[in-house]
PDB file of C-alpha atoms in Angstrom:
ATOM      1  CA  THR A   4     -45.415 -10.234 -26.179  1.00 46.00           C
ATOM      2  CA  LEU A   5     -48.146  -7.576 -26.129  1.00 49.00           C
ATOM      3  CA  PHE A   6     -45.804  -4.896 -24.743  1.00 49.00           C
ATOM      4  CA  PRO A   7     -44.774  -3.463 -28.155  1.00 53.00           C
ATOM      5  CA  TYR A   8     -48.448  -3.133 -29.176  1.00 51.00           C
ATOM      6  CA  THR A   9     -49.570  -1.446 -25.944  1.00 56.00           C
ATOM      7  CA  THR A  10     -46.629   0.957 -26.238  1.00 56.00           C
ATOM      8  CA  LEU A  11     -47.551   1.600 -29.865  1.00 53.00           C
ATOM      9  CA  PHE A  12     -51.178   2.365 -28.901  1.00 53.00           C
ATOM     10  CA  ARG A  13     -50.127   4.897 -26.236  1.00 55.00           C
ATOM     11  CA  SER A  14     -47.603   6.608 -28.485  1.00 54.00           C
ATOM     12  CA  ARG A  15     -49.461   6.562 -31.820  1.00 55.00           C
ATOM     13  CA  LEU A  16     -53.204   6.236 -31.218  1.00 57.00           C
ATOM     14  CA  TRP A  17     -53.916   7.685 -27.782  1.00 58.00           C
ATOM     15  CA  PRO A  18     -53.216  11.316 -28.853  1.00 59.00           C
ATOM     16  CA  PHE A  19     -56.365  11.197 -31.011  1.00 57.00           C
ATOM     17  CA  PHE A  20     -58.537  10.550 -27.966  1.00 58.00           C
ATOM     18  CA  ALA A  21     -56.684  13.300 -26.074  1.00 58.00           C
ATOM     19  CA  GLY A  22     -57.464  15.847 -28.801  1.00 58.00           C
ATOM     20  CA  GLN A  23     -53.881  15.918 -30.096  1.00 59.00           C
ATOM     21  CA  THR A  24     -52.231  15.219 -33.432  1.00 61.00           C
ATOM     22  CA  LEU A  25     -51.628  11.548 -34.187  1.00 58.00           C
ATOM     23  CA  ALA A  26     -48.402  11.940 -36.152  1.00 58.00           C
ATOM     24  CA  MET A  27     -46.254  14.975 -36.971  1.00 62.00           C
ATOM     25  CA  PHE A  28     -42.844  15.089 -38.700  1.00 69.00           C
ATOM     26  CA  ASP A  29     -43.318  15.192 -42.526  1.00 76.00           C
ATOM     27  CA  ASN A  30     -47.031  15.838 -42.127  1.00 77.00           C
ATOM     28  CA  TYR A  31     -46.387  19.250 -40.584  1.00 78.00           C
ATOM     29  CA  SER A  32     -43.233  20.237 -42.437  1.00 76.00           C
ATOM     30  CA  LEU A  33     -44.113  19.027 -45.937  1.00 81.00           C
ATOM     31  CA  MET A  34     -47.667  17.816 -46.357  1.00 85.00           C
ATOM     32  CA  MET A  35     -50.107  19.999 -44.386  1.00 86.00           C
ATOM     33  CA  PRO A  36     -48.837  23.403 -45.623  1.00 88.00           C
ATOM     34  CA  ILE A  37     -49.584  22.387 -49.226  1.00 91.00           C
ATOM     35  CA  LYS A  38     -52.870  20.749 -48.199  1.00 93.00           C
ATOM     36  CA  LEU A  39     -53.971  24.040 -46.612  1.00 92.00           C
ATOM     37  CA  PHE A  40     -52.869  25.873 -49.756  1.00 93.00           C
ATOM     38  CA  GLN A  41     -54.968  23.472 -51.872  1.00 95.00           C
ATOM     39  CA  ALA A  42     -57.974  23.716 -49.543  1.00 95.00           C
ATOM     40  CA  GLY A  43     -57.914  27.503 -49.591  1.00 94.00           C
ATOM     41  CA  TRP A  44     -58.127  27.651 -53.381  1.00 94.00           C
ATOM     42  CA  ILE A  45     -60.716  24.893 -53.611  1.00 95.00           C
ATOM     43  CA  ARG A  46     -62.958  26.884 -51.244  1.00 94.00           C
ATOM     44  CA  GLU A  47     -62.713  29.680 -53.814  1.00 94.00           C
ATOM     45  CA  GLY A  48     -63.870  27.272 -56.530  1.00 94.00           C
ATOM     46  CA  ILE A  49     -60.412  26.935 -58.117  1.00 94.00           C
ATOM     47  CA  ILE A  50     -58.384  23.725 -58.554  1.00 93.00           C
ATOM     48  CA  PRO A  51     -54.803  24.881 -57.823  1.00 93.00           C
ATOM     49  CA  LEU A  52     -52.747  23.424 -60.661  1.00 93.00           C
ATOM     50  CA  TRP A  53     -49.867  25.868 -60.061  1.00 92.00           C
ATOM     51  CA  ASN A  54     -47.987  26.910 -56.927  1.00 89.00           C
ATOM     52  CA  PRO A  55     -46.568  30.435 -57.253  1.00 89.00           C
ATOM     53  CA  LEU A  56     -45.001  30.392 -53.773  1.00 85.00           C
ATOM     54  CA  LEU A  57     -42.062  28.070 -54.579  1.00 80.00           C
ATOM     55  CA  PHE A  58     -39.113  29.245 -56.709  1.00 79.00           C
ATOM     56  CA  SER A  59     -40.601  31.369 -59.499  1.00 82.00           C
ATOM     57  CA  GLY A  60     -43.622  29.115 -59.563  1.00 86.00           C
ATOM     58  CA  ILE A  61     -43.867  25.340 -59.872  1.00 86.00           C
ATOM     59  CA  SER A  62     -46.424  22.865 -61.157  1.00 89.00           C
ATOM     60  CA  LEU A  63     -48.604  21.654 -58.293  1.00 90.00           C
ATOM     61  CA  VAL A  64     -50.543  19.142 -60.394  1.00 91.00           C
ATOM     62  CA  GLY A  65     -47.193  17.730 -61.494  1.00 90.00           C
ATOM     63  CA  ASP A  66     -46.019  17.261 -57.901  1.00 90.00           C
ATOM     64  CA  ILE A  67     -47.619  13.852 -57.427  1.00 91.00           C
ATOM     65  CA  ASN A  68     -46.412  13.661 -53.819  1.00 90.00           C
ATOM     66  CA  GLN A  69     -48.910  16.375 -52.839  1.00 92.00           C
ATOM     67  CA  SER A  70     -51.893  14.143 -53.827  1.00 93.00           C
ATOM     68  CA  LEU A  71     -54.007  17.012 -55.124  1.00 93.00           C
ATOM     69  CA  PHE A  72     -56.704  14.765 -56.598  1.00 95.00           C
ATOM     70  CA  TYR A  73     -56.796  12.244 -53.741  1.00 96.00           C
ATOM     71  CA  PRO A  74     -60.076  12.341 -51.716  1.00 94.00           C
ATOM     72  CA  SER A  75     -58.228  13.346 -48.539  1.00 93.00           C
ATOM     73  CA  THR A  76     -57.788  16.872 -49.944  1.00 95.00           C
ATOM     74  CA  LEU A  77     -61.494  17.443 -49.318  1.00 95.00           C
ATOM     75  CA  PHE A  78     -61.038  16.658 -45.621  1.00 95.00           C
ATOM     76  CA  PHE A  79     -58.919  19.811 -45.305  1.00 94.00           C
ATOM     77  CA  VAL A  80     -61.637  21.767 -47.106  1.00 95.00           C
ATOM     78  CA  ILE A  81     -64.318  20.569 -44.702  1.00 94.00           C
ATOM     79  CA  PHE A  82     -62.577  20.088 -41.345  1.00 92.00           C
ATOM     80  CA  LYS A  83     -59.994  21.905 -39.236  1.00 88.00           C
ATOM     81  CA  PRO A  84     -56.438  20.843 -40.159  1.00 86.00           C
ATOM     82  CA  VAL A  85     -55.651  18.703 -37.100  1.00 84.00           C
ATOM     83  CA  LEU A  86     -59.045  16.984 -37.211  1.00 87.00           C
ATOM     84  CA  ALA A  87     -58.692  16.370 -40.953  1.00 90.00           C
ATOM     85  CA  LEU A  88     -55.251  14.848 -40.478  1.00 88.00           C
ATOM     86  CA  ASN A  89     -56.382  12.558 -37.665  1.00 86.00           C
ATOM     87  CA  PHE A  90     -59.419  11.364 -39.622  1.00 90.00           C
ATOM     88  CA  ILE A  91     -57.296  10.596 -42.682  1.00 92.00           C
ATOM     89  CA  LEU A  92     -54.778   8.572 -40.648  1.00 89.00           C
ATOM     90  CA  LEU A  93     -57.435   6.536 -38.813  1.00 90.00           C
ATOM     91  CA  ILE A  94     -59.459   5.877 -41.965  1.00 94.00           C
ATOM     92  CA  HIS A  95     -56.408   4.556 -43.758  1.00 95.00           C
ATOM     93  CA  LEU A  96     -55.396   2.397 -40.789  1.00 93.00           C
ATOM     94  CA  ALA A  97     -58.868   0.825 -40.839  1.00 94.00           C
ATOM     95  CA  LEU A  98     -58.764   0.554 -44.629  1.00 96.00           C
ATOM     96  CA  THR A  99     -55.436  -1.264 -44.790  1.00 96.00           C
ATOM     97  CA  GLY A 100     -56.293  -3.541 -41.871  1.00 95.00           C
ATOM     98  CA  LEU A 101     -59.545  -4.581 -43.549  1.00 96.00           C
ATOM     99  CA  GLY A 102     -57.716  -5.147 -46.842  1.00 96.00           C
ATOM    100  CA  MET A 103     -55.226  -7.446 -45.163  1.00 96.00           C
ATOM    101  CA  PHE A 104     -58.128  -9.316 -43.544  1.00 97.00           C
ATOM    102  CA  TYR A 105     -59.619 -10.113 -46.966  1.00 95.00           C
ATOM    103  CA  LEU A 106     -56.176 -10.938 -48.409  1.00 95.00           C
ATOM    104  CA  ALA A 107     -55.470 -13.346 -45.554  1.00 95.00           C
ATOM    105  CA  LYS A 108     -58.849 -15.003 -46.095  1.00 94.00           C
ATOM    106  CA  ILE A 109     -57.458 -16.391 -49.355  1.00 91.00           C
ATOM    107  CA  PHE A 110     -54.866 -18.356 -47.383  1.00 91.00           C
ATOM    108  CA  VAL A 111     -56.643 -19.195 -44.083  1.00 92.00           C
ATOM    109  CA  LYS A 112     -60.157 -20.511 -43.390  1.00 89.00           C
ATOM    110  CA  HIS A 113     -60.796 -19.065 -39.942  1.00 93.00           C
ATOM    111  CA  ASN A 114     -61.874 -15.430 -39.542  1.00 94.00           C
ATOM    112  CA  HIS A 115     -59.914 -14.986 -36.322  1.00 94.00           C
ATOM    113  CA  LEU A 116     -56.648 -15.837 -38.103  1.00 95.00           C
ATOM    114  CA  ALA A 117     -57.427 -13.403 -40.921  1.00 95.00           C
ATOM    115  CA  LEU A 118     -58.307 -10.755 -38.333  1.00 95.00           C
ATOM    116  CA  LEU A 119     -54.994 -11.371 -36.579  1.00 95.00           C
ATOM    117  CA  ALA A 120     -53.183 -10.890 -39.894  1.00 95.00           C
ATOM    118  CA  GLY A 121     -55.017  -7.580 -40.434  1.00 94.00           C
ATOM    119  CA  VAL A 122     -54.119  -6.313 -36.955  1.00 92.00           C
ATOM    120  CA  MET A 123     -50.484  -7.359 -37.269  1.00 93.00           C
ATOM    121  CA  TRP A 124     -50.255  -5.585 -40.618  1.00 93.00           C
ATOM    122  CA  LEU A 125     -51.771  -2.288 -39.511  1.00 87.00           C
ATOM    123  CA  LEU A 126     -49.593  -2.298 -36.392  1.00 87.00           C
ATOM    124  CA  SER A 127     -46.448  -3.258 -38.297  1.00 89.00           C
ATOM    125  CA  ALA A 128     -43.465  -0.903 -38.417  1.00 84.00           C
ATOM    126  CA  GLN A 129     -43.971  -0.295 -42.140  1.00 86.00           C
ATOM    127  CA  VAL A 130     -47.545   0.926 -41.699  1.00 90.00           C
ATOM    128  CA  THR A 131     -47.170   2.867 -38.443  1.00 85.00           C
ATOM    129  CA  ASN A 132     -44.013   4.627 -39.621  1.00 85.00           C
ATOM    130  CA  SER A 133     -45.911   5.708 -42.710  1.00 89.00           C
ATOM    131  CA  LEU A 134     -48.334   7.653 -40.523  1.00 87.00           C
ATOM    132  CA  ASN A 135     -45.727  10.424 -40.384  1.00 86.00           C
ATOM    133  CA  ASN A 136     -46.249  11.167 -44.074  1.00 89.00           C
ATOM    134  CA  LEU A 137     -49.704  11.410 -45.667  1.00 91.00           C
ATOM    135  CA  SER A 138     -48.519  10.305 -49.079  1.00 93.00           C
ATOM    136  CA  LEU A 139     -46.917   7.186 -47.685  1.00 92.00           C
ATOM    137  CA  ILE A 140     -49.921   5.978 -45.697  1.00 93.00           C
ATOM    138  CA  GLN A 141     -52.413   6.988 -48.390  1.00 95.00           C
ATOM    139  CA  SER A 142     -50.591   4.834 -50.957  1.00 96.00           C
ATOM    140  CA  LEU A 143     -49.520   1.981 -48.719  1.00 95.00           C
ATOM    141  CA  ALA A 144     -53.057   1.479 -47.369  1.00 96.00           C
ATOM    142  CA  TRP A 145     -54.198   0.145 -50.770  1.00 97.00           C
ATOM    143  CA  THR A 146     -51.452  -2.499 -51.046  1.00 96.00           C
ATOM    144  CA  PRO A 147     -53.431  -5.446 -49.538  1.00 96.00           C
ATOM    145  CA  TRP A 148     -56.508  -4.520 -51.592  1.00 96.00           C
ATOM    146  CA  ILE A 149     -54.516  -4.605 -54.841  1.00 95.00           C
ATOM    147  CA  MET A 150     -52.953  -7.929 -53.896  1.00 94.00           C
ATOM    148  CA  TRP A 151     -56.386  -9.341 -52.973  1.00 94.00           C
ATOM    149  CA  LEU A 152     -57.939  -8.255 -56.274  1.00 94.00           C
ATOM    150  CA  GLY A 153     -54.887  -9.431 -58.192  1.00 91.00           C
ATOM    151  CA  LEU A 154     -55.247 -12.947 -56.794  1.00 90.00           C
ATOM    152  CA  LEU A 155     -58.931 -12.961 -57.812  1.00 89.00           C
ATOM    153  CA  LEU A 156     -58.333 -11.875 -61.405  1.00 85.00           C
ATOM    154  CA  VAL A 157     -58.713 -15.239 -63.098  1.00 74.00           C
ATOM    155  CA  ARG A 158     -61.957 -16.290 -61.412  1.00 78.00           C
ATOM    156  CA  ASN A 159     -63.666 -12.916 -60.865  1.00 81.00           C
ATOM    157  CA  ALA A 160     -64.481 -10.723 -63.885  1.00 79.00           C
ATOM    158  CA  LYS A 161     -65.349  -7.730 -61.674  1.00 85.00           C
ATOM    159  CA  ALA A 162     -61.773  -7.672 -60.352  1.00 87.00           C
ATOM    160  CA  ASN A 163     -60.601  -6.767 -63.879  1.00 89.00           C
ATOM    161  CA  TRP A 164     -62.332  -3.395 -63.488  1.00 90.00           C
ATOM    162  CA  TRP A 165     -61.898  -2.758 -59.795  1.00 94.00           C
ATOM    163  CA  LEU A 166     -58.148  -3.422 -59.854  1.00 94.00           C
ATOM    164  CA  PRO A 167     -57.162  -0.527 -62.193  1.00 95.00           C
ATOM    165  CA  ILE A 168     -59.450   1.759 -60.158  1.00 95.00           C
ATOM    166  CA  ILE A 169     -57.735   0.861 -56.883  1.00 96.00           C
ATOM    167  CA  MET A 170     -54.326   1.130 -58.543  1.00 96.00           C
ATOM    168  CA  THR A 171     -55.275   4.657 -59.665  1.00 96.00           C
ATOM    169  CA  LEU A 172     -56.275   5.521 -56.094  1.00 96.00           C
ATOM    170  CA  GLN A 173     -52.937   4.259 -54.863  1.00 96.00           C
ATOM    171  CA  LEU A 174     -51.157   6.461 -57.429  1.00 96.00           C
ATOM    172  CA  LEU A 175     -53.308   9.436 -56.438  1.00 96.00           C
ATOM    173  CA  GLY A 176     -52.219   8.835 -52.847  1.00 95.00           C
ATOM    174  CA  GLY A 177     -48.909  10.426 -53.736  1.00 91.00           C
ATOM    175  CA  TYR A 178     -46.232   7.721 -53.604  1.00 92.00           C
ATOM    176  CA  PRO A 179     -45.915   6.071 -57.069  1.00 91.00           C
ATOM    177  CA  GLN A 180     -43.199   3.651 -55.907  1.00 90.00           C
ATOM    178  CA  HIS A 181     -45.836   1.745 -53.938  1.00 93.00           C
ATOM    179  CA  VAL A 182     -47.805   1.114 -57.118  1.00 93.00           C
ATOM    180  CA  LEU A 183     -44.787  -0.417 -58.839  1.00 91.00           C
ATOM    181  CA  TYR A 184     -43.755  -2.586 -55.885  1.00 92.00           C
ATOM    182  CA  THR A 185     -47.314  -3.716 -55.149  1.00 93.00           C
ATOM    183  CA  VAL A 186     -48.112  -4.697 -58.740  1.00 92.00           C
ATOM    184  CA  LEU A 187     -44.811  -6.565 -59.187  1.00 91.00           C
ATOM    185  CA  GLY A 188     -45.306  -8.363 -55.877  1.00 90.00           C
ATOM    186  CA  THR A 189     -48.892  -9.287 -56.711  1.00 90.00           C
ATOM    187  CA  LEU A 190     -48.004 -10.520 -60.197  1.00 86.00           C
ATOM    188  CA  PHE A 191     -45.198 -12.665 -58.770  1.00 86.00           C
ATOM    189  CA  LEU A 192     -47.473 -14.114 -56.100  1.00 86.00           C
ATOM    190  CA  SER A 193     -50.187 -14.793 -58.677  1.00 83.00           C
ATOM    191  CA  LEU A 194     -47.785 -16.718 -60.902  1.00 80.00           C
ATOM    192  CA  VAL A 195     -46.500 -18.746 -57.954  1.00 81.00           C
ATOM    193  CA  LEU A 196     -49.988 -19.719 -56.790  1.00 79.00           C
ATOM    194  CA  LYS A 197     -51.534 -20.433 -60.193  1.00 72.00           C
ATOM    195  CA  PRO A 198     -50.980 -23.677 -62.187  1.00 68.00           C
ATOM    196  CA  LYS A 199     -48.658 -23.253 -65.143  1.00 66.00           C
ATOM    197  CA  SER A 200     -51.583 -23.832 -67.475  1.00 61.00           C
ATOM    198  CA  ASP A 201     -53.110 -20.532 -66.253  1.00 75.00           C
ATOM    199  CA  TRP A 202     -49.978 -18.397 -66.630  1.00 76.00           C
ATOM    200  CA  LYS A 203     -50.689 -17.299 -70.192  1.00 80.00           C
ATOM    201  CA  LYS A 204     -54.269 -16.351 -69.348  1.00 81.00           C
ATOM    202  CA  LEU A 205     -53.118 -14.502 -66.207  1.00 83.00           C
ATOM    203  CA  ILE A 206     -50.506 -12.469 -68.074  1.00 84.00           C
ATOM    204  CA  ILE A 207     -53.034 -11.486 -70.747  1.00 87.00           C
ATOM    205  CA  ILE A 208     -55.493 -10.373 -68.062  1.00 88.00           C
ATOM    206  CA  TRP A 209     -52.785  -8.362 -66.297  1.00 89.00           C
ATOM    207  CA  LEU A 210     -51.862  -6.655 -69.586  1.00 91.00           C
ATOM    208  CA  GLY A 211     -55.510  -5.594 -69.936  1.00 91.00           C
ATOM    209  CA  VAL A 212     -55.513  -4.287 -66.376  1.00 92.00           C
ATOM    210  CA  GLY A 213     -52.311  -2.376 -67.059  1.00 92.00           C
ATOM    211  CA  LEU A 214     -53.763  -0.690 -70.145  1.00 95.00           C
ATOM    212  CA  LYS A 215     -56.916   0.303 -68.237  1.00 94.00           C
ATOM    213  CA  PHE A 216     -54.744   1.716 -65.449  1.00 95.00           C
ATOM    214  CA  ILE A 217     -52.552   3.710 -67.835  1.00 95.00           C
ATOM    215  CA  PHE A 218     -55.622   5.226 -69.519  1.00 96.00           C
ATOM    216  CA  LEU A 219     -57.509   5.857 -66.267  1.00 95.00           C
ATOM    217  CA  SER A 220     -54.588   7.510 -64.459  1.00 95.00           C
ATOM    218  CA  ALA A 221     -53.183   9.505 -67.405  1.00 94.00           C
ATOM    219  CA  PHE A 222     -54.367  12.800 -65.890  1.00 93.00           C
ATOM    220  CA  VAL A 223     -52.028  12.111 -62.968  1.00 93.00           C
ATOM    221  CA  TRP A 224     -48.887  10.601 -64.454  1.00 92.00           C
ATOM    222  CA  LEU A 225     -48.640  12.787 -67.594  1.00 93.00           C
ATOM    223  CA  PRO A 226     -48.084  16.078 -65.687  1.00 92.00           C
ATOM    224  CA  PHE A 227     -45.935  14.169 -63.166  1.00 90.00           C
ATOM    225  CA  LEU A 228     -43.609  12.929 -65.935  1.00 88.00           C
ATOM    226  CA  GLU A 229     -43.327  16.424 -67.372  1.00 88.00           C
ATOM    227  CA  THR A 230     -42.365  17.824 -63.979  1.00 86.00           C
ATOM    228  CA  LEU A 231     -39.977  14.943 -63.309  1.00 83.00           C
ATOM    229  CA  LEU A 232     -38.156  15.450 -66.616  1.00 82.00           C
ATOM    230  CA  HIS A 233     -37.376  19.043 -65.597  1.00 80.00           C
ATOM    231  CA  SER A 234     -36.366  18.064 -62.074  1.00 77.00           C
ATOM    232  CA  THR A 235     -32.770  18.118 -60.791  1.00 73.00           C
ATOM    233  CA  ARG A 236     -33.322  14.504 -59.707  1.00 66.00           C
ATOM    234  CA  MET A 237     -32.986  13.519 -63.368  1.00 69.00           C
ATOM    235  CA  THR A 238     -29.367  14.739 -63.358  1.00 73.00           C
ATOM    236  CA  GLN A 239     -28.391  12.962 -60.150  1.00 71.00           C
ATOM    237  CA  SER A 240     -25.867  10.159 -60.056  1.00 73.00           C
ATOM    238  CA  GLN A 241     -27.043   6.730 -59.010  1.00 70.00           C
ATOM    239  CA  ALA A 242     -25.358   7.127 -55.623  1.00 73.00           C
ATOM    240  CA  GLN A 243     -27.123  10.437 -55.026  1.00 69.00           C
ATOM    241  CA  SER A 244     -30.471   9.025 -56.091  1.00 65.00           C
ATOM    242  CA  VAL A 245     -30.256   5.995 -53.807  1.00 64.00           C
ATOM    243  CA  SER A 246     -29.127   8.104 -50.840  1.00 68.00           C
ATOM    244  CA  GLY A 247     -32.382  10.122 -51.035  1.00 61.00           C
ATOM    245  CA  SER A 248     -34.752   7.265 -51.766  1.00 64.00           C
ATOM    246  CA  LEU A 249     -35.711   3.820 -50.483  1.00 66.00           C
ATOM    247  CA  HIS A 250     -33.490   1.226 -52.096  1.00 68.00           C
ATOM    248  CA  PRO A 251     -35.435  -1.852 -53.297  1.00 72.00           C
ATOM    249  CA  ILE A 252     -33.301  -4.123 -51.058  1.00 75.00           C
ATOM    250  CA  GLU A 253     -34.200  -2.024 -48.031  1.00 72.00           C
ATOM    251  CA  LEU A 254     -37.879  -2.323 -49.022  1.00 71.00           C
ATOM    252  CA  ILE A 255     -37.550  -6.105 -49.168  1.00 76.00           C
ATOM    253  CA  LYS A 256     -36.051  -6.107 -45.658  1.00 75.00           C
ATOM    254  CA  LEU A 257     -39.152  -4.276 -44.431  1.00 70.00           C
ATOM    255  CA  ILE A 258     -41.800  -6.303 -46.281  1.00 70.00           C
ATOM    256  CA  ILE A 259     -40.619  -9.916 -45.869  1.00 72.00           C
ATOM    257  CA  PRO A 260     -40.835  -9.926 -42.045  1.00 69.00           C
ATOM    258  CA  SER A 261     -44.360  -8.473 -42.278  1.00 62.00           C
ATOM    259  CA  PHE A 262     -45.515 -11.318 -44.502  1.00 58.00           C
TER     260      PHE A 262
END
């Protein structure tokens, strides 16, 4: 039963110890070129809000997928590209595994069972496949943390403030769909686990969290919406849109086996 995990370690994690790149594909064709563009301007003391190299110029701050304001951008400023990429991937693997550990602790008493849940999550197909795209892994890594904080909302006042901050980090990661799916999943799970007498209080708390998130992340989603409204994706048919995106039903097929 350990064969898939040993194979996964050799194919996905061993390259780091051999001085090679952990994951390529979208990282090299889509993500790293823009990250190097961002890093070059930041070294000059300029935040690159505009990319003049595509079309006749395009908003870079409005391209949320490029995660300009996410902390990982600084890794490309400080380190060589391959080293920066490997560090980002490993940090987010550790981050999401630890988050799942704390989330599992809500449901199980023994640390070794929670640790097993964390390992199974970070080695799941959903997480490891996301290593091929920085935006995916940067956003997905925060999912268990948001769910953990969401389940603590009623009995922990600090969670009311930490949750919108973590949600903003997930949005900054570059894949806004994860924010929507994670929040809806967490809210559903919260309502299922809480007594009916707490539902009204829980919904009021979540509304407050949502308002804080909207205010805190406005500098990200406002330029994104402006760019999106002028995008050709807004004129696509439903069939075209689904063919280029992850359909919610396909997402459910991926998530349910993991849980």
